[in-house]
């Protein structure tokens, strides 16, 4: 449980933490709260950060608004819109899981900028185009945002905009456009709110003064558009005034704004996968290739050793006779139960830890008289123990660099997928895209991201996430090997020997009833899963590098 939850005595926070943990999220911190909603920064089991919005619905109207937002978010996939991840409902609370934008909302950036000066026009134009592309997309999908304000525009760690908060249990914010009073809200109404946002970006001193903001808004309702600093181009000043026009006919659409000649270069820069994101992908793929070349062979050798060790443990267990263990069978039963808990814990998400606790509590009441010689012989077999100890140490050192670098590649791919709508196939045989990755070399060749590469990113991202989960679970299984090696030879009776004969080299824990045999079967099952993981890691690397190579040909 996170430090936040440990330090907060509030039962409602604890209840929220318990609900989120059921869905494999851990609360990192609370980001904010309102009358009926709270937002949290959470982390999943892969270490990825997300924002969870918790909405308390006490009536059907609130619930319907929440479900409407989820319905909207679920169908929107765009480079400049916050990505919806998941949602679930429990105890009169609705939870929406969304992409986390590291740099916070635009209002925080504006507050910080006010202390050092005005925004450069190039920065404003980039944000203008990014937000406008998002509005164009949602308007084409018959969605109205209704609340385009600095608080609902977020910045990613790569510095580009994400439009978010699509009105969940929330009234319209000021300034309110004229047609709202006439109940004629349409896509041009979003342009009005957007125009005020741009005005505030240009006039930070006005934005920070609530009284002045209210005065200017009241004047604009009478057709008096506010003046903009002359440090910005006349083209930008005219566009903002058009966006703030009370007459819908004079207010441009998102499409018309993007067609403005003075925005041509900004549109060209932003209607594509950003250079920064492309460079991030190149660095991530280079790091993955480097880790693969340095550690993959050793990782494979360790997995092979895992399989050999599992077979050795089963052989040792089988070769022991039941007759020499008469006095020890009862006494060691608790220890065996504890070992099973340790081995199976990563696969039962903690439930078997209860079994482990019970086993440890049983103790060794029966003594070890009948098995003293065998215990002494096996427990002191230093070569086997040292082999397992080294296996444990080396496993982390060779798997971690590969998995960490692959995880970074996966995270970047998820970001790039959002921009897929900006990439269209060439009419000339689906060849090179106009999205340069730069001159940095990846596996000897890079030049373009191709449409085929983007199409495969989703599948590769899912595959790499599964790789991480299997290897992490295997670490938990591996940690139990040193315990089981000291008791693995303890056979309860002849029935267990018969069960071993019936299920020799078994990899399904459900096929056997013996606790020790279940543990060995789980180890063998994990070994086979790791063999698959090795193949997936190799295929992932080959596919990514092949895509880049083909795009240059």
JSON list of N, CA and C in Angstrom, two decimals, residues 12-42:
[
{"chain": "A", "resi": 12, "resn": "UNK", "atom": "N", "xyz": [-12.46, 6.69, 3.70]},
{"chain": "A", "resi": 12, "resn": "UNK", "atom": "CA", "xyz": [-12.84, 6.75, 2.29]},
{"chain": "A", "resi": 12, "resn": "UNK", "atom": "C", "xyz": [-11.64, 6.58, 1.38]},
{"chain": "A", "resi": 13, "resn": "UNK", "atom": "N", "xyz": [-10.48, 7.13, 1.78]},
{"chain": "A", "resi": 13, "resn": "UNK", "atom": "CA", "xyz": [-9.26, 6.94, 0.99]},
{"chain": "A", "resi": 13, "resn": "UNK", "atom": "C", "xyz": [-8.87, 5.46, 1.00]},
{"chain": "A", "resi": 14, "resn": "UNK", "atom": "N", "xyz": [-8.96, 4.85, 2.16]},
{"chain": "A", "resi": 14, "resn": "UNK", "atom": "CA", "xyz": [-8.61, 3.43, 2.27]},
{"chain": "A", "resi": 14, "resn": "UNK", "atom": "C", "xyz": [-9.54, 2.56, 1.42]},
{"chain": "A", "resi": 15, "resn": "UNK", "atom": "N", "xyz": [-10.82, 2.90, 1.44]},
{"chain": "A", "resi": 15, "resn": "UNK", "atom": "CA", "xyz": [-11.77, 2.14, 0.63]},
{"chain": "A", "resi": 15, "resn": "UNK", "atom": "C", "xyz": [-11.47, 2.29, -0.85]},
{"chain": "A", "resi": 16, "resn": "UNK", "atom": "N", "xyz": [-11.13, 3.52, -1.26]},
{"chain": "A", "resi": 16, "resn": "UNK", "atom": "CA", "xyz": [-10.77, 3.75, -2.66]},
{"chain": "A", "resi": 16, "resn": "UNK", "atom": "C", "xyz": [-9.53, 2.95, -3.03]},
{"chain": "A", "resi": 17, "resn": "UNK", "atom": "N", "xyz": [-8.54, 2.94, -2.12]},
{"chain": "A", "resi": 17, "resn": "UNK", "atom": "CA", "xyz": [-7.32, 2.19, -2.38]},
{"chain": "A", "resi": 17, "resn": "UNK", "atom": "C", "xyz": [-7.61, 0.71, -2.56]},
{"chain": "A", "resi": 18, "resn": "UNK", "atom": "N", "xyz": [-8.51, 0.18, -1.74]},
{"chain": "A", "resi": 18, "resn": "UNK", "atom": "CA", "xyz": [-8.87, -1.24, -1.83]},
{"chain": "A", "resi": 18, "resn": "UNK", "atom": "C", "xyz": [-9.56, -1.56, -3.16]},
{"chain": "A", "resi": 19, "resn": "UNK", "atom": "N", "xyz": [-10.44, -0.64, -3.58]},
{"chain": "A", "resi": 19, "resn": "UNK", "atom": "CA", "xyz": [-11.13, -0.85, -4.86]},
{"chain": "A", "resi": 19, "resn": "UNK", "atom": "C", "xyz": [-10.12, -0.84, -6.01]},
{"chain": "A", "resi": 20, "resn": "UNK", "atom": "N", "xyz": [-9.21, 0.13, -5.99]},
{"chain": "A", "resi": 20, "resn": "UNK", "atom": "CA", "xyz": [-8.23, 0.24, -7.07]},
{"chain": "A", "resi": 20, "resn": "UNK", "atom": "C", "xyz": [-7.26, -0.94, -7.08]},
{"chain": "A", "resi": 21, "resn": "UNK", "atom": "N", "xyz": [-6.92, -1.43, -5.89]},
{"chain": "A", "resi": 21, "resn": "UNK", "atom": "CA", "xyz": [-6.00, -2.57, -5.84]},
{"chain": "A", "resi": 21, "resn": "UNK", "atom": "C", "xyz": [-6.63, -3.82, -6.42]},
{"chain": "A", "resi": 22, "resn": "UNK", "atom": "N", "xyz": [-7.96, -3.93, -6.34]},
{"chain": "A", "resi": 22, "resn": "UNK", "atom": "CA", "xyz": [-8.65, -5.05, -6.99]},
{"chain": "A", "resi": 22, "resn": "UNK", "atom": "C", "xyz": [-8.41, -5.03, -8.49]},
{"chain": "A", "resi": 23, "resn": "UNK", "atom": "N", "xyz": [-8.24, -3.83, -9.03]},
{"chain": "A", "resi": 23, "resn": "UNK", "atom": "CA", "xyz": [-8.01, -3.67, -10.47]},
{"chain": "A", "resi": 23, "resn": "UNK", "atom": "C", "xyz": [-6.52, -3.46, -10.78]},
{"chain": "A", "resi": 24, "resn": "UNK", "atom": "N", "xyz": [-5.68, -3.82, -9.81]},
{"chain": "A", "resi": 24, "resn": "UNK", "atom": "CA", "xyz": [-4.22, -3.82, -9.96]},
{"chain": "A", "resi": 24, "resn": "UNK", "atom": "C", "xyz": [-3.64, -2.42, -10.13]},
{"chain": "A", "resi": 25, "resn": "UNK", "atom": "N", "xyz": [-4.22, -1.44, -9.43]},
{"chain": "A", "resi": 25, "resn": "UNK", "atom": "CA", "xyz": [-3.69, -0.09, -9.38]},
{"chain": "A", "resi": 25, "resn": "UNK", "atom": "C", "xyz": [-3.34, 0.25, -7.93]},
{"chain": "A", "resi": 26, "resn": "UNK", "atom": "N", "xyz": [-2.23, 0.97, -7.76]},
{"chain": "A", "resi": 26, "resn": "UNK", "atom": "CA", "xyz": [-1.82, 1.45, -6.44]},
{"chain": "A", "resi": 26, "resn": "UNK", "atom": "C", "xyz": [-1.81, 2.97, -6.46]},
{"chain": "A", "resi": 27, "resn": "UNK", "atom": "N", "xyz": [-2.42, 3.59, -5.46]},
{"chain": "A", "resi": 27, "resn": "UNK", "atom": "CA", "xyz": [-2.47, 5.05, -5.40]},
{"chain": "A", "resi": 27, "resn": "UNK", "atom": "C", "xyz": [-1.09, 5.62, -5.08]},
{"chain": "A", "resi": 28, "resn": "UNK", "atom": "N", "xyz": [-0.64, 6.56, -5.89]},
{"chain": "A", "resi": 28, "resn": "UNK", "atom": "CA", "xyz": [0.61, 7.28, -5.64]},
{"chain": "A", "resi": 28, "resn": "UNK", "atom": "C", "xyz": [0.34, 8.56, -4.86]},
{"chain": "A", "resi": 29, "resn": "UNK", "atom": "N", "xyz": [-0.65, 9.32, -5.28]},
{"chain": "A", "resi": 29, "resn": "UNK", "atom": "CA", "xyz": [-1.04, 10.53, -4.56]},
{"chain": "A", "resi": 29, "resn": "UNK", "atom": "C", "xyz": [-2.40, 11.01, -5.05]},
{"chain": "A", "resi": 30, "resn": "UNK", "atom": "N", "xyz": [-3.03, 11.85, -4.24]},
{"chain": "A", "resi": 30, "resn": "UNK", "atom": "CA", "xyz": [-4.28, 12.47, -4.65]},
{"chain": "A", "resi": 30, "resn": "UNK", "atom": "C", "xyz": [-3.97, 13.75, -5.40]},
{"chain": "A", "resi": 31, "resn": "UNK", "atom": "N", "xyz": [-4.59, 13.93, -6.56]},
{"chain": "A", "resi": 31, "resn": "UNK", "atom": "CA", "xyz": [-4.32, 15.09, -7.40]},
{"chain": "A", "resi": 31, "resn": "UNK", "atom": "C", "xyz": [-5.30, 16.23, -7.15]},
{"chain": "A", "resi": 32, "resn": "UNK", "atom": "N", "xyz": [-6.51, 15.91, -6.75]},
{"chain": "A", "resi": 32, "resn": "UNK", "atom": "CA", "xyz": [-7.50, 16.96, -6.51]},
{"chain": "A", "resi": 32, "resn": "UNK", "atom": "C", "xyz": [-8.85, 16.36, -6.16]},
{"chain": "A", "resi": 33, "resn": "UNK", "atom": "N", "xyz": [-9.75, 17.23, -5.68]},
{"chain": "A", "resi": 33, "resn": "UNK", "atom": "CA", "xyz": [-11.09, 16.75, -5.33]},
{"chain": "A", "resi": 33, "resn": "UNK", "atom": "C", "xyz": [-12.10, 17.88, -5.47]},
{"chain": "A", "resi": 34, "resn": "UNK", "atom": "N", "xyz": [-13.34, 17.47, -5.72]},
{"chain": "A", "resi": 34, "resn": "UNK", "atom": "CA", "xyz": [-14.45, 18.41, -5.79]},
{"chain": "A", "resi": 34, "resn": "UNK", "atom": "C", "xyz": [-15.59, 17.89, -4.94]},
{"chain": "A", "resi": 35, "resn": "UNK", "atom": "N", "xyz": [-16.79, 18.42, -5.17]},
{"chain": "A", "resi": 35, "resn": "UNK", "atom": "CA", "xyz": [-17.94, 18.04, -4.36]},
{"chain": "A", "resi": 35, "resn": "UNK", "atom": "C", "xyz": [-18.25, 16.55, -4.47]},
{"chain": "A", "resi": 36, "resn": "UNK", "atom": "N", "xyz": [-18.19, 16.02, -5.67]},
{"chain": "A", "resi": 36, "resn": "UNK", "atom": "CA", "xyz": [-18.57, 14.62, -5.86]},
{"chain": "A", "resi": 36, "resn": "UNK", "atom": "C", "xyz": [-17.52, 13.82, -6.63]},
{"chain": "A", "resi": 37, "resn": "UNK", "atom": "N", "xyz": [-16.30, 14.34, -6.71]},
{"chain": "A", "resi": 37, "resn": "UNK", "atom": "CA", "xyz": [-15.29, 13.61, -7.45]},
{"chain": "A", "resi": 37, "resn": "UNK", "atom": "C", "xyz": [-13.91, 13.85, -6.87]},
{"chain": "A", "resi": 38, "resn": "UNK", "atom": "N", "xyz": [-13.03, 12.87, -7.08]},
{"chain": "A", "resi": 38, "resn": "UNK", "atom": "CA", "xyz": [-11.63, 12.98, -6.70]},
{"chain": "A", "resi": 38, "resn": "UNK", "atom": "C", "xyz": [-10.78, 12.40, -7.83]},
{"chain": "A", "resi": 39, "resn": "UNK", "atom": "N", "xyz": [-9.57, 12.89, -7.95]},
{"chain": "A", "resi": 39, "resn": "UNK", "atom": "CA", "xyz": [-8.65, 12.34, -8.95]},
{"chain": "A", "resi": 39, "resn": "UNK", "atom": "C", "xyz": [-7.38, 11.88, -8.24]},
{"chain": "A", "resi": 40, "resn": "UNK", "atom": "N", "xyz": [-6.87, 10.75, -8.71]},
{"chain": "A", "resi": 40, "resn": "UNK", "atom": "CA", "xyz": [-5.67, 10.15, -8.11]},
{"chain": "A", "resi": 40, "resn": "UNK", "atom": "C", "xyz": [-4.66, 9.81, -9.19]},
{"chain": "A", "resi": 41, "resn": "UNK", "atom": "N", "xyz": [-3.39, 9.95, -8.83]},
{"chain": "A", "resi": 41, "resn": "UNK", "atom": "CA", "xyz": [-2.33, 9.41, -9.66]},
{"chain": "A", "resi": 41, "resn": "UNK", "atom": "C", "xyz": [-2.08, 7.99, -9.18]},
{"chain": "A", "resi": 42, "resn": "UNK", "atom": "N", "xyz": [-2.15, 7.02, -10.10]},
{"chain": "A", "resi": 42, "resn": "UNK", "atom": "CA", "xyz": [-2.01, 5.61, -9.72]},
{"chain": "A", "resi": 42, "resn": "UNK", "atom": "C", "xyz": [-0.95, 4.95, -10.59]}
]
